[in-house]
Short mmCIF file of N, CA and C in Angstrom, two decimals:
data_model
loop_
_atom_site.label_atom_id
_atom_site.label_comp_id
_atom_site.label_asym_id
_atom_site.label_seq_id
_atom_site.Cartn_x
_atom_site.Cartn_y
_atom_site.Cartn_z
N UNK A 1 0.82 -1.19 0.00
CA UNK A 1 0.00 0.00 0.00
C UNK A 1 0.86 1.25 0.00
N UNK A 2 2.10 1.23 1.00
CA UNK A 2 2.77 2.26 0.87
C UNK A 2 3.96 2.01 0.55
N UNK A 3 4.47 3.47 -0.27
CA UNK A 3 5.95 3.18 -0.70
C UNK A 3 7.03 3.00 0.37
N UNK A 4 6.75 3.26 1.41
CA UNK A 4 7.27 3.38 2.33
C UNK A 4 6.87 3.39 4.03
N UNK A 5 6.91 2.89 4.77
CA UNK A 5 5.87 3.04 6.31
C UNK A 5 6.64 3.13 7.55
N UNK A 6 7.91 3.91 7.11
CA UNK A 6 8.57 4.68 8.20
C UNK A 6 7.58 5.40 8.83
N UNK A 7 7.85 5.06 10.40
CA UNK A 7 7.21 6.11 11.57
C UNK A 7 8.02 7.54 11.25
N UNK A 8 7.03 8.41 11.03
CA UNK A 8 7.07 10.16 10.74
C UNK A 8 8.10 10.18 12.08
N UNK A 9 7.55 10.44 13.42
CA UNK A 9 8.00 10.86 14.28
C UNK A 9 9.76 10.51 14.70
N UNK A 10 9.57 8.85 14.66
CA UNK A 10 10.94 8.31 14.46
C UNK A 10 12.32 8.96 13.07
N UNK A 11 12.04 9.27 12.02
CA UNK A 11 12.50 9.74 11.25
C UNK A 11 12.85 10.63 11.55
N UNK A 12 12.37 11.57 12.27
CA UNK A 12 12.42 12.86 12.42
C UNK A 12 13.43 12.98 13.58
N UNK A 13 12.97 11.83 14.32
CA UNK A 13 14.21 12.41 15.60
C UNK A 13 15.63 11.50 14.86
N UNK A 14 15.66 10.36 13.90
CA UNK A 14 16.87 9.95 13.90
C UNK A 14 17.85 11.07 12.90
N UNK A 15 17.20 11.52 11.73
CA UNK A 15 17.62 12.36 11.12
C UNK A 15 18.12 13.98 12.24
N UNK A 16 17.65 14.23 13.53
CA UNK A 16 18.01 15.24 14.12
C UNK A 16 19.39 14.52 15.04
N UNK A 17 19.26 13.14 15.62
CA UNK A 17 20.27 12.33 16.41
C UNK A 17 21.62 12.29 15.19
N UNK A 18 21.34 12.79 14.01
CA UNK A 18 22.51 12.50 12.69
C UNK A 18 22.97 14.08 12.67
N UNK A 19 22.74 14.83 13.42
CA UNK A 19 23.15 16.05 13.04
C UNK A 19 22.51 16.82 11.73
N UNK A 20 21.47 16.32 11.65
CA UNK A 20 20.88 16.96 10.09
C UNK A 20 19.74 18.02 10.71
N UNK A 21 19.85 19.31 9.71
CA UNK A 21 19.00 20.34 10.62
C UNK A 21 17.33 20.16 9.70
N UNK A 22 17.32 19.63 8.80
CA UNK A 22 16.15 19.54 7.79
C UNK A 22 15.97 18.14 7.29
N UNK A 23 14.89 18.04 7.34
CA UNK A 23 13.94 16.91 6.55
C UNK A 23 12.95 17.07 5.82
N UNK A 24 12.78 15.77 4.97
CA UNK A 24 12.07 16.41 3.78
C UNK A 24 11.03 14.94 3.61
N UNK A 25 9.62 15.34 3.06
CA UNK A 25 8.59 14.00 3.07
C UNK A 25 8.01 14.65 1.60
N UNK A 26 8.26 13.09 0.31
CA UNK A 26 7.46 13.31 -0.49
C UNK A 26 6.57 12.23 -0.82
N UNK A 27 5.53 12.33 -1.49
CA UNK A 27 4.95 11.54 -2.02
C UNK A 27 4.13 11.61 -3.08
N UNK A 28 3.10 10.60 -3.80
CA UNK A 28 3.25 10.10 -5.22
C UNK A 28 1.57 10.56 -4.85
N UNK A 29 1.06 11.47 -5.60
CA UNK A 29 -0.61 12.21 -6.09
C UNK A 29 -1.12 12.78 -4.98
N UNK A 30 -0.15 12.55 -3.61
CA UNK A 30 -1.62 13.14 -2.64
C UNK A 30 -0.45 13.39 -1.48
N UNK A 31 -0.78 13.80 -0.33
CA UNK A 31 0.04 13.92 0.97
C UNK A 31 -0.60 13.80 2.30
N UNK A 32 -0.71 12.68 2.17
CA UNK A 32 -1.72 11.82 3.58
C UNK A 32 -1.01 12.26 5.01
N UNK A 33 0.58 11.98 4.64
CA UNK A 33 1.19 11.91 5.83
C UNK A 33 1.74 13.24 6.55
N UNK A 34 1.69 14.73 5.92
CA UNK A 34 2.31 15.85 5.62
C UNK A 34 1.55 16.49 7.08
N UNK A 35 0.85 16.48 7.77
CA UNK A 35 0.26 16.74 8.55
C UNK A 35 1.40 16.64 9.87
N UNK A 36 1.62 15.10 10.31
CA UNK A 36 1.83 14.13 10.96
C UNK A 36 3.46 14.69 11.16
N UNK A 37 4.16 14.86 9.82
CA UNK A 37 5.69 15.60 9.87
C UNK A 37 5.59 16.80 10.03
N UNK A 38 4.79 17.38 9.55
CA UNK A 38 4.78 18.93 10.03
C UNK A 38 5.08 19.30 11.66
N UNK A 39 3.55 18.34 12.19
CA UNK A 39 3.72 18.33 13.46
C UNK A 39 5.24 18.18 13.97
N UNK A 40 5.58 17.09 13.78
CA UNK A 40 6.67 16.01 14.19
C UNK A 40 7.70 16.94 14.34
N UNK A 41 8.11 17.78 13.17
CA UNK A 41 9.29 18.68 12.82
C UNK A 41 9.08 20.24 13.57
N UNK A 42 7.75 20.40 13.74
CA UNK A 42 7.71 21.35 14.48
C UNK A 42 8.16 21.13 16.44
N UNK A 43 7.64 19.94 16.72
CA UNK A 43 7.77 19.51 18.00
C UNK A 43 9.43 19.11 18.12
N UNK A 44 10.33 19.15 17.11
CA UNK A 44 11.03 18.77 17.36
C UNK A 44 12.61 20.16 16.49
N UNK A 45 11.91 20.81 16.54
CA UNK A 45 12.20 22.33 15.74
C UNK A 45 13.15 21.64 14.93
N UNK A 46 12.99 20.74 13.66
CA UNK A 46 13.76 20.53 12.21
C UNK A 46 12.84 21.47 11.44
N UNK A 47 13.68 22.19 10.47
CA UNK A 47 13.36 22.38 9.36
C UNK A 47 12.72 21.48 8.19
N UNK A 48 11.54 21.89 7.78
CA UNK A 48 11.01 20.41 7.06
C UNK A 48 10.43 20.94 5.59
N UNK A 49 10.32 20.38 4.52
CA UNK A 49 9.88 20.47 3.31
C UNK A 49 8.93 19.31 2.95
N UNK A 50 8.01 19.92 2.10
CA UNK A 50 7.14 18.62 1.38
C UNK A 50 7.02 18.83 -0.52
N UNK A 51 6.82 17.52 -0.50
CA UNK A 51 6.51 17.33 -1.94
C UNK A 51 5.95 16.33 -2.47
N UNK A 52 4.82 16.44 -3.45
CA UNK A 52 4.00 15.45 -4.42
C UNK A 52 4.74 15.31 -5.62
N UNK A 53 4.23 13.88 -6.08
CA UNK A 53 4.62 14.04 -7.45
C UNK A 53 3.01 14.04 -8.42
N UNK A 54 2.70 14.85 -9.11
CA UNK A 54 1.61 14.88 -9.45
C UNK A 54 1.64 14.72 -11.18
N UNK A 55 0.51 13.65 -11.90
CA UNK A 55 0.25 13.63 -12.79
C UNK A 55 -0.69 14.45 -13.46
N UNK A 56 -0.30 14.94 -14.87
CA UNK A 56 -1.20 15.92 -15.87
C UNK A 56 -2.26 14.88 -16.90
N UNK A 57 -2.87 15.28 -17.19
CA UNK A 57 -3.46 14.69 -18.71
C UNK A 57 -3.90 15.74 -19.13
N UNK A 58 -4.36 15.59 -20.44
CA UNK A 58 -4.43 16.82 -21.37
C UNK A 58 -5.73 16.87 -21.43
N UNK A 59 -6.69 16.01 -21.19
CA UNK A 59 -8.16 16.38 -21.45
C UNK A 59 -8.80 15.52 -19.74
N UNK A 60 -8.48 14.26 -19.30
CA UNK A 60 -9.27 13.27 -18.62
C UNK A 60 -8.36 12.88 -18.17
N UNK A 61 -8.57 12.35 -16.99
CA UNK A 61 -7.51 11.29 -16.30
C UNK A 61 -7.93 10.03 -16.47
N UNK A 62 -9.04 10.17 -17.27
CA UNK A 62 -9.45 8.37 -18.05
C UNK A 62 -8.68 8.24 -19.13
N UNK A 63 -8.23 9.20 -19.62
CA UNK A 63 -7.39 9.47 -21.40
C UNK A 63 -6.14 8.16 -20.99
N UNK A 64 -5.92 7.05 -21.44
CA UNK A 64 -5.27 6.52 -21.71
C UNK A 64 -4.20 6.02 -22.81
N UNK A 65 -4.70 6.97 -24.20
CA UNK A 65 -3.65 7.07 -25.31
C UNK A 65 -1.94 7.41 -25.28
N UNK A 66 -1.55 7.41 -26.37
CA UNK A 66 -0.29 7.73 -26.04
C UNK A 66 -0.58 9.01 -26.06
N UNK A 67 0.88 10.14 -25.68
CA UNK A 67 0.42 11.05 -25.96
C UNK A 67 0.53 11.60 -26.92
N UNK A 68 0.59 12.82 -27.35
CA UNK A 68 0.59 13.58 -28.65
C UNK A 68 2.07 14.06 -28.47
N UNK A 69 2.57 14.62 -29.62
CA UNK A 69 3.99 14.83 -29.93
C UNK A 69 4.25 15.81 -29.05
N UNK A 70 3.53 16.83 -29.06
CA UNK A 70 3.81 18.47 -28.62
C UNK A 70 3.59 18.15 -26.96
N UNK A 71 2.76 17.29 -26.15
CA UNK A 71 2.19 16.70 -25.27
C UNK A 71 4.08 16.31 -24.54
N UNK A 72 4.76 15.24 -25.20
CA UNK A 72 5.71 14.76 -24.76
C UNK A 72 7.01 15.60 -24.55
N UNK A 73 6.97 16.95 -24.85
CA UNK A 73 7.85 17.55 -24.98
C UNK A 73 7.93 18.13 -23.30
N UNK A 74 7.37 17.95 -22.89
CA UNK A 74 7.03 19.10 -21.65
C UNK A 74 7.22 17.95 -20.20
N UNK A 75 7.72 17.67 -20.27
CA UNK A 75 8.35 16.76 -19.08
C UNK A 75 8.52 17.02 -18.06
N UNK A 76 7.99 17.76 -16.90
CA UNK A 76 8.14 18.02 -15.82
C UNK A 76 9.40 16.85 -14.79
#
């Protein structure tokens, strides 16, 4: 189900026990967990960043064709 099921909180303090002043949580269409580190990083004053990776379609997210030429150029 998940790409990953590291405990937020645990991460947060081992990455601060490593001398690291920032952490960072991404994930793939949505950000379930972004809440949970926010908290975490705030309770534990790290610097923290987030990020999705989010998909486009040009008309539908049912559109399953290839895409169009001009379509493939733009690669995020």
């Amino acid at each position: 189900m998940l790409d990953g099921a590291a405990r937020v909180e645990e991460m947060v303090l081992a990455a601060k026990a490593d001398g690291q002043r920032a952490i960072a949580i991404t994930d793939h269409g949505n950000l379930y967990g972004v809440i949970d580190f926010y908290e975490a990083c705030r309770k534990h004053e790290m610097s923290r960043s987030s990020a999705s990776k989010a998909y486009l379609a040009a008309n539908s997210r049912f559109d399953r064709g290839r895409p169009r030429r001009a379509d493939r150029r733009h690669r995020w």
